[in-house]
Amino acid sequence: MPFSHRSPLPILTAATLVSALCGAPPATAAEKGRDRLAVESPKYVPLGAFLGSGAEGVGRVEQFRQWLGAPVTVGRTYLPGNDWRYVEGPEQMIAPWARWKAADPRRMLVVNVPMMAPNETRAPVPVLASLLRRGAAGAFDAHYRTLAQRLAAYRAGDSVIVLGWEMNGQQYAGRCEPDPAAWRAYWRRIVTVMRGVRGARFRFDFAPARGRDAIPWTNCYPGDDVVDIIGTDTYDQPTGGTFADFVDEPYGLRAQADFAAAHRKPISFPEWGLFRNNDNPAFVRGMHRWIMSHNVAYQSISDYCPHGVWACRRNPASTAAYRELFGAAPAAPVSKAPPSKTSPSQKSPKKRSSKSSKSSKHGSSKHGSSTHGPSRRAATSRVTAASSASVRARS
């Protein structure tokens, strides 16, 4: 999503700020007991939802948990890719999430970290390849060292780092295609730098977009010693696709699971959600079956329109399926969703027509390009837009 189209800064209510800074109202003894039993169950997979990148997202987690009726132990945030200052981890984003994580030892923080800044740019491929080579040579080490130091200082040195996500597409400047060898070397360099900081116990999640896209994601894999989790961002697309299609397509869900098993790694779903097939509970059921039958480190739905099931009210059948399958309560109408003026759904840039997106260099980047099957628009540039909106402008 072009930076000129970013959403304005959110208006945080007093309740949101109090919740984020001081914690949500305490759960009842019965709720705590139910949550603990669920987390301790051998079938429990750590669950989260993208609800906003900064304090506004933290403030929504407890509301989401109460609606779902199940523990939410995964916090999800994205660092903006506007410039390198943001990649270093703005305090107003890191601090609220670190406090949320510290309040319960069962919680994990998952942070998407760009490999380039600006991360959404139309720079020529030779320029991007040159930047990757500069990164591999150490030009950007200081930014990642600063990020690691800040996370460790906030007692979040064991965060999961989703580094350079969807590298197999064409949406982001830090993508793999311009120079796969340099990209792999650059990833290795970043991991080495961040692991070298005192107090660092990070886990690194290699998370391509599902499918072939611009380059096979296996060409980007940087090595078992610098990868802890093998993730994939998966959305219900293309139009008319079934869950079986998503499992069996080249570089699809089965390929991810098999690759991870061969490399003795767990898998993850840092992003998943509805998309091209509208309100599709069959996709939700398919994801639940797949998650529960594999070695999944964590999973997180993108919870705003058109992808979500709580803040987004467009998908009632999928909402009911999600709550029944992932929650501890019977399916019921959506309630207690955040006010529309601060909902992440307001931050989704996917308003272009599919026709216009096919002519865009960025529009066809998610899960495929015009030269490799049906065009699939990126489903995550709106997340970095939400991240930017969580950070106050600096003069």
Short mmCIF file of N, CA and C in Angstrom, two decimals, residues 80-231:
data_model
loop_
_atom_site.label_atom_id
_atom_site.label_comp_id
_atom_site.label_asym_id
_atom_site.label_seq_id
_atom_site.Cartn_x
_atom_site.Cartn_y
_atom_site.Cartn_z
N PRO A 80 6.33 -0.76 11.50
CA PRO A 80 6.17 -0.05 10.23
C PRO A 80 7.48 -0.08 9.43
N GLY A 81 7.34 -0.08 8.13
CA GLY A 81 8.52 -0.08 7.26
C GLY A 81 8.77 1.27 6.63
N ASN A 82 8.23 2.34 7.22
CA ASN A 82 8.38 3.67 6.62
C ASN A 82 9.84 4.08 6.48
N ASP A 83 10.57 3.95 7.59
CA ASP A 83 12.00 4.24 7.56
C ASP A 83 12.67 3.44 8.67
N TRP A 84 13.98 3.55 8.76
CA TRP A 84 14.73 2.68 9.66
C TRP A 84 14.44 2.96 11.13
N ARG A 85 14.01 4.19 11.45
CA ARG A 85 13.69 4.47 12.87
C ARG A 85 12.57 3.55 13.35
N TYR A 86 11.62 3.28 12.48
CA TYR A 86 10.50 2.43 12.86
C TYR A 86 10.91 0.96 12.94
N VAL A 87 11.82 0.54 12.07
CA VAL A 87 12.30 -0.84 12.13
C VAL A 87 13.03 -1.09 13.44
N GLU A 88 13.58 -0.06 14.03
CA GLU A 88 14.28 -0.19 15.31
C GLU A 88 13.34 -0.40 16.49
N GLY A 89 12.03 -0.31 16.25
CA GLY A 89 11.07 -0.63 17.30
C GLY A 89 10.66 0.56 18.13
N PRO A 90 9.68 1.35 17.67
CA PRO A 90 9.22 2.51 18.46
C PRO A 90 8.73 2.09 19.84
N GLU A 91 9.13 2.84 20.85
CA GLU A 91 8.76 2.50 22.22
C GLU A 91 7.26 2.42 22.42
N GLN A 92 6.51 3.33 21.74
CA GLN A 92 5.06 3.35 21.95
C GLN A 92 4.38 2.13 21.36
N MET A 93 5.09 1.34 20.57
CA MET A 93 4.55 0.07 20.10
C MET A 93 5.05 -1.09 20.94
N ILE A 94 6.33 -1.11 21.21
CA ILE A 94 6.93 -2.24 21.92
C ILE A 94 6.48 -2.29 23.38
N ALA A 95 6.45 -1.13 24.05
CA ALA A 95 6.18 -1.12 25.49
C ALA A 95 4.81 -1.69 25.85
N PRO A 96 3.71 -1.29 25.19
CA PRO A 96 2.41 -1.86 25.57
C PRO A 96 2.34 -3.37 25.37
N TRP A 97 2.92 -3.85 24.29
CA TRP A 97 2.88 -5.29 24.05
C TRP A 97 3.78 -6.05 25.02
N ALA A 98 4.90 -5.46 25.36
CA ALA A 98 5.78 -6.11 26.33
C ALA A 98 5.11 -6.22 27.70
N ARG A 99 4.38 -5.18 28.10
CA ARG A 99 3.65 -5.25 29.37
C ARG A 99 2.56 -6.30 29.32
N TRP A 100 1.86 -6.38 28.18
CA TRP A 100 0.83 -7.41 28.03
C TRP A 100 1.45 -8.80 28.17
N LYS A 101 2.56 -9.03 27.51
CA LYS A 101 3.22 -10.33 27.56
C LYS A 101 3.69 -10.67 28.98
N ALA A 102 4.26 -9.69 29.66
CA ALA A 102 4.83 -9.93 30.99
C ALA A 102 3.77 -10.28 32.02
N ALA A 103 2.51 -9.96 31.76
CA ALA A 103 1.44 -10.20 32.73
C ALA A 103 1.07 -11.66 32.85
N ASP A 104 1.51 -12.51 31.93
CA ASP A 104 1.14 -13.93 31.96
C ASP A 104 2.26 -14.73 31.30
N PRO A 105 2.90 -15.63 32.01
CA PRO A 105 4.04 -16.36 31.45
C PRO A 105 3.67 -17.27 30.28
N ARG A 106 2.38 -17.52 30.07
CA ARG A 106 1.98 -18.38 28.95
C ARG A 106 1.95 -17.62 27.63
N ARG A 107 2.06 -16.31 27.69
CA ARG A 107 1.91 -15.49 26.49
C ARG A 107 3.19 -15.43 25.66
N MET A 108 3.02 -15.25 24.36
CA MET A 108 4.14 -15.00 23.47
C MET A 108 3.84 -13.76 22.65
N LEU A 109 4.90 -13.05 22.29
CA LEU A 109 4.78 -11.87 21.43
C LEU A 109 5.38 -12.21 20.07
N VAL A 110 4.62 -11.97 19.01
CA VAL A 110 5.06 -12.23 17.65
C VAL A 110 5.13 -10.90 16.92
N VAL A 111 6.33 -10.56 16.43
CA VAL A 111 6.59 -9.25 15.84
C VAL A 111 7.05 -9.42 14.39
N ASN A 112 6.30 -8.84 13.45
CA ASN A 112 6.75 -8.82 12.06
C ASN A 112 7.75 -7.68 11.88
N VAL A 113 8.92 -8.01 11.33
CA VAL A 113 10.01 -7.05 11.20
C VAL A 113 10.43 -6.96 9.73
N PRO A 114 10.33 -5.77 9.12
CA PRO A 114 10.77 -5.62 7.73
C PRO A 114 12.28 -5.82 7.58
N MET A 115 12.70 -6.20 6.41
CA MET A 115 14.12 -6.33 6.09
C MET A 115 14.64 -5.14 5.30
N MET A 116 13.77 -4.17 5.01
CA MET A 116 14.20 -3.01 4.25
C MET A 116 13.32 -1.84 4.64
N ALA A 117 13.86 -0.63 4.48
CA ALA A 117 13.08 0.59 4.72
C ALA A 117 13.49 1.64 3.68
N PRO A 118 12.48 2.24 3.03
CA PRO A 118 11.06 1.93 3.12
C PRO A 118 10.77 0.55 2.56
N ASN A 119 9.78 -0.11 3.16
CA ASN A 119 9.51 -1.51 2.83
C ASN A 119 8.50 -1.68 1.71
N GLU A 120 7.76 -0.65 1.38
CA GLU A 120 6.80 -0.73 0.29
C GLU A 120 7.15 0.35 -0.72
N THR A 121 7.93 -0.03 -1.71
CA THR A 121 8.46 0.93 -2.67
C THR A 121 8.52 0.28 -4.04
N ARG A 122 8.44 1.10 -5.06
CA ARG A 122 8.50 0.61 -6.44
C ARG A 122 9.91 0.75 -7.02
N ALA A 123 10.92 0.62 -6.21
CA ALA A 123 12.30 0.74 -6.68
C ALA A 123 12.60 -0.34 -7.71
N PRO A 124 13.43 -0.04 -8.71
CA PRO A 124 13.80 -1.04 -9.72
C PRO A 124 14.48 -2.25 -9.09
N VAL A 125 14.31 -3.39 -9.74
CA VAL A 125 14.88 -4.64 -9.22
C VAL A 125 16.39 -4.53 -9.00
N PRO A 126 17.17 -3.95 -9.93
CA PRO A 126 18.62 -3.84 -9.66
C PRO A 126 18.93 -3.05 -8.39
N VAL A 127 18.12 -2.03 -8.10
CA VAL A 127 18.33 -1.26 -6.87
C VAL A 127 18.03 -2.13 -5.65
N LEU A 128 16.93 -2.89 -5.70
CA LEU A 128 16.59 -3.77 -4.58
C LEU A 128 17.66 -4.83 -4.37
N ALA A 129 18.17 -5.39 -5.47
CA ALA A 129 19.24 -6.39 -5.36
C ALA A 129 20.48 -5.79 -4.71
N SER A 130 20.80 -4.55 -5.09
CA SER A 130 21.97 -3.88 -4.49
C SER A 130 21.77 -3.65 -3.00
N LEU A 131 20.55 -3.28 -2.60
CA LEU A 131 20.27 -3.08 -1.18
C LEU A 131 20.39 -4.39 -0.41
N LEU A 132 19.93 -5.49 -0.99
CA LEU A 132 20.08 -6.79 -0.32
C LEU A 132 21.56 -7.12 -0.12
N ARG A 133 22.36 -6.84 -1.12
CA ARG A 133 23.80 -7.13 -0.99
C ARG A 133 24.44 -6.23 0.07
N ARG A 134 23.99 -4.99 0.14
CA ARG A 134 24.49 -4.10 1.19
C ARG A 134 24.10 -4.63 2.57
N GLY A 135 22.87 -5.10 2.68
CA GLY A 135 22.44 -5.67 3.95
C GLY A 135 23.27 -6.88 4.34
N ALA A 136 23.54 -7.73 3.36
CA ALA A 136 24.34 -8.93 3.63
C ALA A 136 25.75 -8.57 4.06
N ALA A 137 26.22 -7.40 3.65
CA ALA A 137 27.56 -6.95 4.01
C ALA A 137 27.59 -6.20 5.34
N GLY A 138 26.41 -5.97 5.95
CA GLY A 138 26.38 -5.37 7.27
C GLY A 138 25.96 -3.92 7.33
N ALA A 139 25.47 -3.37 6.22
CA ALA A 139 25.13 -1.94 6.19
C ALA A 139 24.01 -1.57 7.17
N PHE A 140 23.14 -2.52 7.48
CA PHE A 140 21.97 -2.21 8.30
C PHE A 140 22.01 -2.89 9.67
N ASP A 141 23.17 -3.41 10.04
CA ASP A 141 23.29 -4.14 11.31
C ASP A 141 22.81 -3.32 12.50
N ALA A 142 23.16 -2.05 12.53
CA ALA A 142 22.89 -1.23 13.72
C ALA A 142 21.39 -1.15 14.01
N HIS A 143 20.56 -1.14 12.98
CA HIS A 143 19.12 -1.03 13.19
C HIS A 143 18.56 -2.28 13.88
N TYR A 144 19.04 -3.43 13.48
CA TYR A 144 18.54 -4.68 14.07
C TYR A 144 19.14 -4.91 15.45
N ARG A 145 20.34 -4.42 15.66
CA ARG A 145 20.92 -4.50 17.01
C ARG A 145 20.10 -3.63 17.97
N THR A 146 19.73 -2.44 17.52
CA THR A 146 18.92 -1.56 18.35
C THR A 146 17.57 -2.18 18.66
N LEU A 147 16.94 -2.77 17.66
CA LEU A 147 15.65 -3.44 17.88
C LEU A 147 15.79 -4.55 18.92
N ALA A 148 16.80 -5.38 18.77
CA ALA A 148 16.99 -6.49 19.70
C ALA A 148 17.24 -5.97 21.12
N GLN A 149 18.02 -4.91 21.23
CA GLN A 149 18.30 -4.35 22.55
C GLN A 149 17.03 -3.79 23.19
N ARG A 150 16.19 -3.15 22.39
CA ARG A 150 14.95 -2.60 22.94
C ARG A 150 14.00 -3.70 23.39
N LEU A 151 13.85 -4.73 22.59
CA LEU A 151 12.99 -5.84 22.98
C LEU A 151 13.51 -6.50 24.25
N ALA A 152 14.81 -6.73 24.31
CA ALA A 152 15.39 -7.36 25.50
C ALA A 152 15.21 -6.46 26.73
N ALA A 153 15.36 -5.16 26.56
CA ALA A 153 15.21 -4.24 27.68
C ALA A 153 13.80 -4.26 28.24
N TYR A 154 12.83 -4.55 27.40
CA TYR A 154 11.43 -4.64 27.84
C TYR A 154 11.04 -6.08 28.20
N ARG A 155 12.02 -6.92 28.40
CA ARG A 155 11.80 -8.33 28.77
C ARG A 155 10.99 -9.07 27.70
N ALA A 156 11.22 -8.69 26.46
CA ALA A 156 10.59 -9.38 25.33
C ALA A 156 11.67 -9.97 24.42
N GLY A 157 12.77 -10.36 25.02
CA GLY A 157 13.87 -10.93 24.26
C GLY A 157 13.62 -12.33 23.76
N ASP A 158 12.47 -12.90 24.15
CA ASP A 158 12.11 -14.24 23.65
C ASP A 158 10.98 -14.15 22.62
N SER A 159 10.79 -12.98 22.04
CA SER A 159 9.74 -12.81 21.04
C SER A 159 10.00 -13.67 19.81
N VAL A 160 8.91 -13.99 19.11
CA VAL A 160 9.02 -14.60 17.79
C VAL A 160 9.14 -13.48 16.77
N ILE A 161 10.17 -13.53 15.94
CA ILE A 161 10.42 -12.49 14.95
C ILE A 161 10.06 -13.05 13.57
N VAL A 162 9.02 -12.49 12.96
CA VAL A 162 8.63 -12.87 11.60
C VAL A 162 9.37 -11.91 10.68
N LEU A 163 10.54 -12.33 10.25
CA LEU A 163 11.46 -11.46 9.53
C LEU A 163 11.21 -11.53 8.03
N GLY A 164 11.06 -10.37 7.41
CA GLY A 164 10.93 -10.33 5.95
C GLY A 164 9.80 -11.18 5.41
N TRP A 165 8.63 -11.09 6.03
CA TRP A 165 7.52 -11.98 5.69
C TRP A 165 7.10 -11.82 4.23
N GLU A 166 6.56 -12.89 3.67
CA GLU A 166 6.08 -12.95 2.28
C GLU A 166 7.18 -12.55 1.30
N MET A 167 8.37 -13.03 1.58
CA MET A 167 9.54 -12.71 0.78
C MET A 167 9.46 -13.27 -0.64
N ASN A 168 8.57 -14.26 -0.84
CA ASN A 168 8.44 -14.87 -2.17
C ASN A 168 7.53 -14.08 -3.10
N GLY A 169 6.94 -12.99 -2.61
CA GLY A 169 6.07 -12.16 -3.43
C GLY A 169 6.80 -10.94 -3.98
N GLN A 170 6.02 -9.93 -4.35
CA GLN A 170 6.58 -8.71 -4.92
C GLN A 170 6.09 -7.45 -4.21
N GLN A 171 5.46 -7.62 -3.06
CA GLN A 171 4.90 -6.47 -2.34
C GLN A 171 5.95 -5.63 -1.65
N TYR A 172 6.98 -6.27 -1.13
CA TYR A 172 7.88 -5.58 -0.22
C TYR A 172 9.28 -5.41 -0.80
N ALA A 173 9.95 -4.33 -0.39
CA ALA A 173 11.29 -4.04 -0.89
C ALA A 173 12.30 -5.08 -0.41
N GLY A 174 12.03 -5.68 0.75
CA GLY A 174 12.94 -6.69 1.27
C GLY A 174 12.64 -8.08 0.77
N ARG A 175 12.14 -8.20 -0.44
CA ARG A 175 11.76 -9.51 -0.98
C ARG A 175 12.98 -10.26 -1.52
N CYS A 176 12.77 -11.52 -1.79
CA CYS A 176 13.86 -12.43 -2.13
C CYS A 176 14.21 -12.43 -3.61
N GLU A 177 13.24 -12.25 -4.48
CA GLU A 177 13.41 -12.47 -5.92
C GLU A 177 14.56 -11.70 -6.56
N PRO A 178 14.83 -10.44 -6.20
CA PRO A 178 15.91 -9.72 -6.88
C PRO A 178 17.28 -10.37 -6.77
N ASP A 179 17.56 -11.05 -5.65
CA ASP A 179 18.85 -11.72 -5.48
C ASP A 179 18.71 -12.74 -4.35
N PRO A 180 18.25 -13.95 -4.65
CA PRO A 180 18.01 -14.93 -3.58
C PRO A 180 19.23 -15.21 -2.71
N ALA A 181 20.41 -15.31 -3.30
CA ALA A 181 21.60 -15.60 -2.51
C ALA A 181 21.90 -14.47 -1.54
N ALA A 182 21.77 -13.23 -2.01
CA ALA A 182 22.00 -12.08 -1.12
C ALA A 182 20.92 -12.02 -0.04
N TRP A 183 19.69 -12.35 -0.41
CA TRP A 183 18.61 -12.34 0.58
C TRP A 183 18.89 -13.33 1.69
N ARG A 184 19.29 -14.53 1.32
CA ARG A 184 19.59 -15.55 2.34
C ARG A 184 20.73 -15.10 3.25
N ALA A 185 21.77 -14.52 2.64
CA ALA A 185 22.91 -14.05 3.44
C ALA A 185 22.50 -12.90 4.36
N TYR A 186 21.62 -12.06 3.87
CA TYR A 186 21.14 -10.92 4.67
C TYR A 186 20.30 -11.41 5.85
N TRP A 187 19.41 -12.35 5.61
CA TRP A 187 18.63 -12.94 6.71
C TRP A 187 19.58 -13.49 7.77
N ARG A 188 20.57 -14.26 7.35
CA ARG A 188 21.51 -14.87 8.28
C ARG A 188 22.22 -13.78 9.10
N ARG A 189 22.56 -12.69 8.45
CA ARG A 189 23.26 -11.61 9.13
C ARG A 189 22.38 -10.99 10.20
N ILE A 190 21.12 -10.72 9.85
CA ILE A 190 20.20 -10.11 10.83
C ILE A 190 20.03 -11.02 12.04
N VAL A 191 19.82 -12.30 11.79
CA VAL A 191 19.63 -13.25 12.90
C VAL A 191 20.87 -13.27 13.79
N THR A 192 22.03 -13.30 13.19
CA THR A 192 23.27 -13.31 13.98
C THR A 192 23.39 -12.06 14.84
N VAL A 193 23.07 -10.92 14.26
CA VAL A 193 23.15 -9.65 15.01
C VAL A 193 22.16 -9.65 16.17
N MET A 194 20.94 -10.04 15.92
CA MET A 194 19.93 -9.99 16.97
C MET A 194 20.18 -11.03 18.05
N ARG A 195 20.65 -12.19 17.68
CA ARG A 195 20.97 -13.21 18.68
C ARG A 195 22.17 -12.81 19.53
N GLY A 196 23.00 -11.91 19.03
CA GLY A 196 24.21 -11.51 19.74
C GLY A 196 23.98 -10.51 20.86
N VAL A 197 22.77 -10.04 21.00
CA VAL A 197 22.45 -9.05 22.04
C VAL A 197 22.19 -9.76 23.37
N ARG A 198 22.68 -9.17 24.45
CA ARG A 198 22.48 -9.74 25.78
C ARG A 198 20.98 -9.86 26.08
N GLY A 199 20.57 -11.02 26.57
CA GLY A 199 19.18 -11.24 26.91
C GLY A 199 18.32 -11.73 25.76
N ALA A 200 18.94 -11.94 24.60
CA ALA A 200 18.17 -12.35 23.42
C ALA A 200 17.96 -13.86 23.40
N ARG A 201 16.71 -14.26 23.25
CA ARG A 201 16.34 -15.66 23.06
C ARG A 201 15.27 -15.75 21.96
N PHE A 202 15.44 -14.93 20.94
CA PHE A 202 14.45 -14.83 19.89
C PHE A 202 14.29 -16.14 19.13
N ARG A 203 13.07 -16.36 18.63
CA ARG A 203 12.83 -17.41 17.64
C ARG A 203 12.47 -16.72 16.34
N PHE A 204 13.02 -17.22 15.24
CA PHE A 204 12.82 -16.59 13.94
C PHE A 204 11.92 -17.46 13.07
N ASP A 205 10.88 -16.80 12.55
CA ASP A 205 9.85 -17.47 11.76
C ASP A 205 10.01 -17.09 10.29
N PHE A 206 10.30 -18.08 9.47
CA PHE A 206 10.41 -17.91 8.02
C PHE A 206 9.02 -18.11 7.44
N ALA A 207 8.37 -17.01 7.00
CA ALA A 207 6.95 -17.06 6.68
C ALA A 207 6.65 -16.50 5.29
N PRO A 208 6.75 -17.32 4.26
CA PRO A 208 6.35 -16.88 2.91
C PRO A 208 4.84 -16.83 2.78
N ALA A 209 4.38 -16.28 1.67
CA ALA A 209 2.98 -16.39 1.30
C ALA A 209 2.75 -17.79 0.74
N ARG A 210 1.57 -18.33 0.99
CA ARG A 210 1.25 -19.67 0.48
C ARG A 210 1.28 -19.67 -1.05
N GLY A 211 1.87 -20.72 -1.63
CA GLY A 211 1.84 -20.88 -3.08
C GLY A 211 3.14 -20.49 -3.76
N ARG A 212 3.11 -20.55 -5.08
CA ARG A 212 4.29 -20.32 -5.90
C ARG A 212 4.73 -18.86 -5.87
N ASP A 213 3.82 -17.96 -6.10
CA ASP A 213 4.07 -16.52 -6.15
C ASP A 213 5.20 -16.20 -7.13
N ALA A 214 6.02 -15.16 -6.84
CA ALA A 214 7.03 -14.70 -7.79
C ALA A 214 8.23 -15.62 -7.87
N ILE A 215 8.49 -16.35 -6.78
CA ILE A 215 9.64 -17.25 -6.71
C ILE A 215 9.29 -18.35 -5.73
N PRO A 216 9.70 -19.59 -5.98
CA PRO A 216 9.44 -20.63 -4.99
C PRO A 216 10.08 -20.27 -3.65
N TRP A 217 9.30 -20.35 -2.59
CA TRP A 217 9.84 -19.92 -1.31
C TRP A 217 10.99 -20.79 -0.83
N THR A 218 11.07 -22.01 -1.33
CA THR A 218 12.19 -22.87 -0.95
C THR A 218 13.52 -22.29 -1.43
N ASN A 219 13.49 -21.49 -2.50
CA ASN A 219 14.73 -20.86 -2.99
C ASN A 219 15.25 -19.80 -2.03
N CYS A 220 14.40 -19.36 -1.12
CA CYS A 220 14.77 -18.30 -0.18
C CYS A 220 15.19 -18.83 1.18
N TYR A 221 14.99 -20.10 1.43
CA TYR A 221 15.22 -20.64 2.77
C TYR A 221 16.69 -20.45 3.18
N PRO A 222 16.95 -19.77 4.30
CA PRO A 222 18.32 -19.39 4.64
C PRO A 222 19.11 -20.43 5.45
N GLY A 223 18.47 -21.51 5.91
CA GLY A 223 19.21 -22.54 6.63
C GLY A 223 18.61 -22.86 7.98
N ASP A 224 18.74 -24.11 8.38
CA ASP A 224 18.13 -24.56 9.62
C ASP A 224 18.68 -23.87 10.86
N ASP A 225 19.94 -23.45 10.81
CA ASP A 225 20.56 -22.85 12.00
C ASP A 225 20.06 -21.43 12.28
N VAL A 226 19.38 -20.83 11.32
CA VAL A 226 18.89 -19.46 11.52
C VAL A 226 17.37 -19.37 11.38
N VAL A 227 16.70 -20.50 11.39
CA VAL A 227 15.25 -20.56 11.33
C VAL A 227 14.75 -21.48 12.45
N ASP A 228 13.75 -21.01 13.19
CA ASP A 228 13.17 -21.81 14.27
C ASP A 228 11.78 -22.33 13.94
N ILE A 229 11.05 -21.60 13.11
CA ILE A 229 9.66 -21.93 12.75
C ILE A 229 9.49 -21.69 11.26
N ILE A 230 8.71 -22.53 10.61
CA ILE A 230 8.42 -22.34 9.18
C ILE A 230 6.94 -22.02 9.05
N GLY A 231 6.66 -20.76 8.77
CA GLY A 231 5.28 -20.29 8.72
C GLY A 231 4.78 -20.15 7.29
#
